[in-house]
Amino acid sequence: MRDIMRMSEDDAYERFKLLRWPETKGEPICPDCGSRDHYALADRRKWMCKKNSCRLQYSVTSKTILASRKLLFRDLIGAIAIFVNGVMGVAACRMIREMGLSYKTAFVLQHKFRESMAIDYDEILDGTVEVDGAFIGTRRHRFPNKRIEGEKEFDEFLKKHPKKQSSLVVVRERPHTDPTRVARVRTVHVENEGAGIPFARQVVKRGVEMHADFGLQWEPLNLYYDMKRINHSESYSDGIACTNFAESFFSRLRCAERGVYRNFTKSYAGRYGWELAWREENSRVSNSRQLDMLISSLMRSPRSSMAGYWQRHKTLAFFNT
Ligand SMILES: [Zn+2]
């Protein structure tokens, strides 16, 4: 962090260039046609493609999730550093205080970070895999504020405060025998655990050994994988099956929920899942390496669904989403 705080705007800019175009050691490549020939424009951080049919004007963040950025590169790296240094996540409010950002900027920026953390979800997991799910989201008001007499009134109360829970399903590789391989963690946010099965099938190689608990919702996986099941009402590991790696992801999730984010709004729960899976997967990677990894993912991520977020939602109160 000390190195980051001492960084000049030029240093920060060079770091972005290097991570965007590692193959040319930071020399610009046209994002449209892939040509390396360019004119440097008078605005010294922009280029124009030399190819006659293209002539695109671009900068280091063009066509990435950080396009139309307004922050200085230094501030951007500072924000990314704060974000990766928070082991259990970083609340937007903390970023506001530490970086002097507005709430909007911090909110959108963090969601872009989360989005880019899921950029490698098309990779296929193999080895030994564990799958499990957990409830997520706002819990129902279990107890009314004032005493309710009679069952009928209580039913009415429950109707007025419906259950808002949904599930986060995690699919996690066990550590590989080859120590250079990262054990990957993937999550998906679904209405109920059973709805996570298509995702599991999509991201896990067919036929591998998969561990799950006794929940009936996992039954269909028997068709595609070598299933090992553990009955959690008896034990958490019987020497054959266990889902402790999946459980340890959920313990991080719960810490983040209780200690940092307070609650995961349903519309964004999936994104928090991506973030915490990334943190779990890279928990043994040094912070400076994590910083480079996140910048490089951002540079590889296409324009975001969060782009123009506040323009579109101007009339919508955030807390209703
Ligand atoms: Zn071009």
Coordinates of C-alpha atoms and ligand atoms in Angstrom, one line a residue:
M1 CA 0.0 0.0 0.0
R2 CA 2.9 2.4 0.8
D3 CA 4.2 1.9 -2.8
I4 CA 0.8 2.7 -4.2
M5 CA 0.5 5.9 -2.2
R6 CA 3.8 7.1 -3.5
M7 CA 2.9 6.3 -7.1
S8 CA 2.8 9.3 -9.5
E9 CA 0.0 9.6 -12.1
D10 CA 2.5 8.6 -14.8
D11 CA 3.6 5.4 -12.9
A12 CA 0.0 4.4 -12.4
Y13 CA -0.7 5.0 -16.1
E14 CA 2.3 2.9 -17.2
R15 CA 1.1 0.1 -14.9
F16 CA -2.3 0.1 -16.6
K17 CA -0.7 0.1 -20.1
L18 CA 1.5 -2.9 -19.2
L19 CA -1.4 -4.9 -17.8
R20 CA -3.6 -4.1 -20.7
W21 CA -1.1 -5.0 -23.4
P22 CA 1.3 -7.5 -21.7
E23 CA 2.2 -9.1 -25.1
T24 CA 3.8 -5.9 -26.4
K25 CA 5.1 -4.7 -22.9
G26 CA 2.6 -1.9 -22.9
E27 CA 2.8 -0.7 -26.5
P28 CA -0.8 0.1 -27.6
I29 CA -2.8 -2.3 -29.8
C30 CA -5.9 -1.1 -31.5
P31 CA -8.9 -2.7 -29.6
D32 CA -10.9 -2.8 -32.9
C33 CA -8.6 -4.3 -35.5
G34 CA -5.7 -5.4 -33.5
S35 CA -3.2 -3.3 -35.4
R36 CA -0.1 -2.2 -33.6
D37 CA 0.5 0.8 -35.9
H38 CA -0.7 4.1 -34.4
Y39 CA -0.3 7.8 -34.3
A40 CA 0.1 9.4 -30.9
L41 CA -2.5 12.1 -30.6
A42 CA -1.9 15.6 -29.1
D43 CA -3.8 14.6 -26.1
R44 CA -0.9 12.5 -25.0
R45 CA -2.7 9.6 -23.6
K46 CA -4.6 8.8 -26.8
W47 CA -3.8 7.1 -30.0
M48 CA -5.3 6.8 -33.5
C49 CA -5.1 3.5 -35.4
K50 CA -3.0 3.9 -38.6
K51 CA -5.0 1.4 -40.6
N52 CA -7.1 3.3 -43.2
S53 CA -10.2 1.2 -42.7
C54 CA -10.1 1.7 -39.0
R55 CA -8.8 5.0 -37.8
L56 CA -10.1 4.4 -34.3
Q57 CA -9.1 6.8 -31.6
Y58 CA -8.5 5.0 -28.4
S59 CA -7.0 5.2 -24.9
V60 CA -5.7 2.5 -22.5
T61 CA -9.2 1.9 -21.1
S62 CA -11.2 2.1 -24.4
K63 CA -13.7 -0.8 -24.8
T64 CA -13.0 -2.1 -21.3
I65 CA -15.2 -2.0 -18.2
L66 CA -13.3 1.1 -17.2
A67 CA -14.1 3.1 -20.4
S68 CA -15.2 6.7 -19.8
R69 CA -13.5 6.7 -16.5
K70 CA -13.3 10.0 -14.8
L71 CA -10.9 9.1 -12.0
L72 CA -7.1 9.6 -12.3
F73 CA -5.2 6.4 -12.8
R74 CA -3.6 7.0 -9.4
D75 CA -6.9 7.1 -7.7
L76 CA -8.1 4.1 -9.6
I77 CA -5.1 2.0 -8.5
G78 CA -5.7 3.3 -4.9
A79 CA -9.3 2.2 -5.0
I80 CA -8.3 -1.2 -6.4
A81 CA -5.6 -1.6 -3.7
I82 CA -8.1 -0.8 -0.9
F83 CA -10.5 -3.2 -2.5
V84 CA -8.2 -6.2 -2.7
N85 CA -6.7 -5.5 0.7
G86 CA -10.1 -6.1 2.4
V87 CA -10.0 -9.8 3.0
M88 CA -13.7 -10.0 3.8
G89 CA -14.7 -7.4 1.4
V90 CA -14.7 -3.6 1.5
A91 CA -17.8 -1.5 2.2
A92 CA -18.5 1.3 -0.3
C93 CA -18.6 3.7 2.7
R94 CA -15.1 2.9 3.6
M95 CA -13.9 3.7 0.1
I96 CA -15.7 7.0 0.2
R97 CA -13.9 7.9 3.4
E98 CA -10.5 6.7 2.4
M99 CA -10.5 7.9 -1.2
G100 CA -12.8 10.9 -1.0
L101 CA -15.1 9.4 -3.7
S102 CA -18.8 10.1 -4.0
Y103 CA -21.2 7.3 -3.1
K104 CA -22.2 6.8 -6.7
T105 CA -18.6 6.5 -7.9
A106 CA -17.7 4.0 -5.2
F107 CA -20.8 2.0 -5.7
V108 CA -20.5 1.6 -9.4
L109 CA -16.7 1.1 -9.3
Q110 CA -17.0 -1.7 -6.8
H111 CA -19.6 -3.5 -8.9
K112 CA -17.3 -3.2 -11.9
F113 CA -14.6 -4.8 -9.8
R114 CA -16.9 -7.6 -8.9
E115 CA -18.0 -8.1 -12.4
S116 CA -14.5 -8.4 -13.7
M117 CA -13.7 -11.0 -11.0
A118 CA -16.0 -13.4 -12.8
I119 CA -14.3 -13.0 -16.1
D120 CA -12.9 -16.5 -16.2
Y121 CA -16.2 -18.3 -15.5
D122 CA -16.0 -20.0 -18.9
E123 CA -13.1 -22.2 -17.7
I124 CA -14.0 -25.8 -16.9
L125 CA -13.4 -27.1 -13.4
D126 CA -11.9 -30.6 -12.9
G127 CA -10.1 -32.7 -10.3
T128 CA -12.3 -33.3 -7.3
V129 CA -15.1 -30.8 -6.9
E130 CA -17.4 -29.9 -4.0
V131 CA -20.8 -28.4 -4.4
D132 CA -23.0 -26.8 -1.8
G133 CA -25.5 -24.0 -1.3
A134 CA -26.5 -21.5 1.4
F135 CA -29.3 -19.1 2.0
I136 CA -28.6 -15.5 1.3
G137 CA -30.4 -12.2 1.4
T138 CA -32.7 -10.5 3.7
R139 CA -34.3 -12.7 6.3
R140 CA -37.9 -12.6 7.1
H141 CA -39.0 -10.5 10.1
R142 CA -39.5 -13.4 12.4
F143 CA -41.0 -11.6 15.2
P144 CA -43.5 -8.8 15.0
N145 CA -42.9 -5.5 16.8
K146 CA -46.0 -5.9 18.9
R147 CA -47.7 -8.9 20.4
I148 CA -50.0 -10.7 18.0
E149 CA -52.9 -12.7 19.3
G150 CA -54.2 -15.7 17.5
E151 CA -53.0 -17.8 14.6
K152 CA -54.9 -16.0 11.9
E153 CA -53.3 -12.7 12.7
F154 CA -49.9 -14.4 12.7
D155 CA -50.5 -15.8 9.3
E156 CA -51.4 -12.4 8.1
F157 CA -48.2 -11.0 9.5
L158 CA -46.2 -13.7 7.6
K159 CA -48.0 -12.8 4.4
K160 CA -47.2 -9.2 4.9
H161 CA -43.5 -10.0 5.4
P162 CA -42.7 -12.7 2.9
K163 CA -39.5 -14.7 2.9
K164 CA -37.0 -12.9 0.7
Q165 CA -34.3 -15.6 0.8
S166 CA -32.6 -17.0 -2.2
S167 CA -29.5 -19.3 -2.5
L168 CA -25.9 -19.0 -3.4
V169 CA -24.5 -22.2 -4.8
V170 CA -20.7 -22.7 -4.7
V171 CA -18.7 -25.1 -6.8
R172 CA -15.2 -25.5 -5.6
E173 CA -12.2 -27.5 -6.7
R174 CA -10.2 -29.2 -4.0
P175 CA -6.5 -28.3 -3.9
H176 CA -4.8 -30.0 -6.9
T177 CA -1.8 -32.3 -6.5
D178 CA 0.1 -30.0 -8.8
P179 CA 0.8 -27.0 -6.4
T180 CA 1.1 -24.6 -9.3
R181 CA -2.5 -25.0 -10.2
V182 CA -5.1 -22.8 -8.5
A183 CA -8.1 -24.5 -7.0
R184 CA -10.9 -22.6 -8.5
V185 CA -14.1 -21.3 -6.8
R186 CA -17.3 -20.5 -8.7
T187 CA -20.6 -19.2 -7.5
V188 CA -24.0 -18.6 -8.8
H189 CA -27.0 -16.8 -7.3
V190 CA -30.3 -18.7 -7.8
E191 CA -33.8 -18.9 -6.3
N192 CA -33.2 -22.3 -4.7
E193 CA -30.2 -24.7 -4.6
G194 CA -31.7 -27.0 -7.2
A195 CA -31.7 -24.2 -9.7
G196 CA -27.9 -24.2 -9.4
I197 CA -27.5 -27.6 -11.1
P198 CA -27.4 -26.3 -14.7
F199 CA -24.6 -23.9 -13.6
A200 CA -22.7 -26.8 -12.0
R201 CA -23.0 -28.8 -15.2
Q202 CA -21.8 -25.9 -17.2
V203 CA -18.7 -25.2 -15.2
V204 CA -17.6 -28.7 -14.1
K205 CA -16.1 -31.3 -16.4
R206 CA -18.4 -34.3 -16.9
G207 CA -17.6 -37.5 -15.0
V208 CA -15.3 -36.0 -12.3
E209 CA -15.7 -36.9 -8.6
M210 CA -18.1 -34.5 -7.0
H211 CA -18.9 -34.2 -3.3
A212 CA -22.3 -33.0 -1.9
D213 CA -24.4 -33.3 1.1
F214 CA -27.6 -35.5 1.4
G215 CA -29.9 -32.7 0.1
L216 CA -32.4 -34.1 -2.4
Q217 CA -31.8 -31.2 -4.7
W218 CA -28.4 -32.6 -5.7
E219 CA -29.8 -36.0 -6.9
P220 CA -29.8 -35.0 -10.6
L221 CA -26.1 -34.6 -10.5
N222 CA -25.8 -38.4 -10.2
L223 CA -26.4 -38.6 -13.9
Y224 CA -23.3 -36.6 -14.8
Y225 CA -20.8 -37.0 -12.0
D226 CA -19.2 -39.6 -9.8
M227 CA -21.1 -38.4 -6.7
K228 CA -19.9 -38.9 -3.1
R229 CA -22.5 -37.9 -0.5
I230 CA -22.2 -36.9 3.1
N231 CA -25.0 -37.0 5.6
H232 CA -24.5 -33.8 7.6
S233 CA -26.9 -34.8 10.3
E234 CA -24.4 -37.6 11.2
S235 CA -21.0 -36.1 10.5
Y236 CA -19.1 -33.6 8.4
S237 CA -16.5 -36.0 7.1
D238 CA -16.7 -39.8 7.0
G239 CA -13.5 -40.4 5.2
I240 CA -15.3 -40.9 1.8
A241 CA -17.2 -37.7 1.3
C242 CA -17.0 -34.2 2.7
T243 CA -17.9 -30.7 1.6
N244 CA -15.6 -28.8 4.0
F245 CA -14.0 -26.7 1.3
A246 CA -17.4 -25.5 0.2
E247 CA -18.3 -24.8 3.8
S248 CA -15.2 -22.8 4.4
F249 CA -16.2 -20.6 1.5
F250 CA -19.6 -20.0 3.2
S251 CA -17.8 -19.1 6.4
R252 CA -16.1 -16.3 4.5
L253 CA -19.4 -15.3 3.0
R254 CA -21.0 -15.1 6.4
C255 CA -18.2 -13.0 7.8
A256 CA -18.5 -10.6 4.9
E257 CA -22.3 -10.5 5.4
R258 CA -22.1 -9.9 9.1
G259 CA -19.0 -7.7 9.3
V260 CA -18.8 -5.7 6.1
Y261 CA -21.8 -5.5 3.9
R262 CA -24.5 -6.1 6.5
N263 CA -26.8 -7.6 4.0
F264 CA -26.7 -8.7 0.4
T265 CA -29.5 -7.0 -1.6
K266 CA -31.1 -9.6 -3.8
S267 CA -30.4 -7.8 -7.0
Y268 CA -26.7 -7.8 -6.3
A269 CA -26.2 -11.0 -4.3
G270 CA -24.7 -12.7 -7.3
R271 CA -22.0 -10.1 -7.6
Y272 CA -21.0 -10.4 -4.0
G273 CA -20.8 -14.1 -4.6
W274 CA -18.3 -13.5 -7.5
E275 CA -16.2 -11.2 -5.3
L276 CA -16.0 -13.6 -2.3
A277 CA -15.3 -16.6 -4.6
W278 CA -12.4 -14.6 -6.1
R279 CA -11.1 -13.7 -2.6
E280 CA -11.3 -17.3 -1.5
E281 CA -9.6 -18.6 -4.6
N282 CA -6.7 -16.1 -4.3
S283 CA -6.4 -16.0 -0.5
R284 CA -2.9 -17.3 -0.7
V285 CA -1.8 -14.8 -3.4
S286 CA 0.1 -11.8 -2.2
N287 CA -1.7 -8.4 -2.2
S288 CA 0.5 -6.8 -4.9
R289 CA -0.1 -9.8 -7.2
Q290 CA -3.9 -9.6 -6.4
L291 CA -3.7 -5.9 -7.4
D292 CA -2.2 -6.7 -10.8
M293 CA -4.6 -9.6 -11.3
L294 CA -7.6 -7.4 -10.7
I295 CA -6.3 -4.6 -13.0
S296 CA -5.6 -7.2 -15.7
S297 CA -9.1 -8.6 -15.3
L298 CA -10.6 -5.1 -15.6
M299 CA -8.6 -4.5 -18.7
R300 CA -9.9 -7.8 -20.2
S301 CA -13.6 -7.1 -19.2
P302 CA -15.9 -5.7 -21.8
R303 CA -18.2 -2.7 -21.1
S304 CA -20.2 -3.3 -18.0
S305 CA -23.9 -3.7 -17.4
M306 CA -23.2 -1.0 -14.7
A307 CA -22.2 1.5 -17.4
G308 CA -24.5 4.5 -17.2
Y309 CA -26.1 3.0 -14.1
W310 CA -26.9 6.3 -12.5
Q311 CA -28.2 7.9 -15.6
R312 CA -30.7 5.1 -16.0
H313 CA -31.7 4.9 -12.4
K314 CA -31.9 8.6 -11.7
T315 CA -35.5 8.4 -10.7
L316 CA -35.2 5.1 -8.8
A317 CA -34.2 5.1 -5.2
F318 CA -31.3 2.8 -4.8
F319 CA -32.7 1.0 -1.8
N320 CA -35.8 -0.1 -3.7
T321 CA -33.8 -2.0 -6.3
Ligands
ZN1 ZN -7.6 -0.2 -35.7

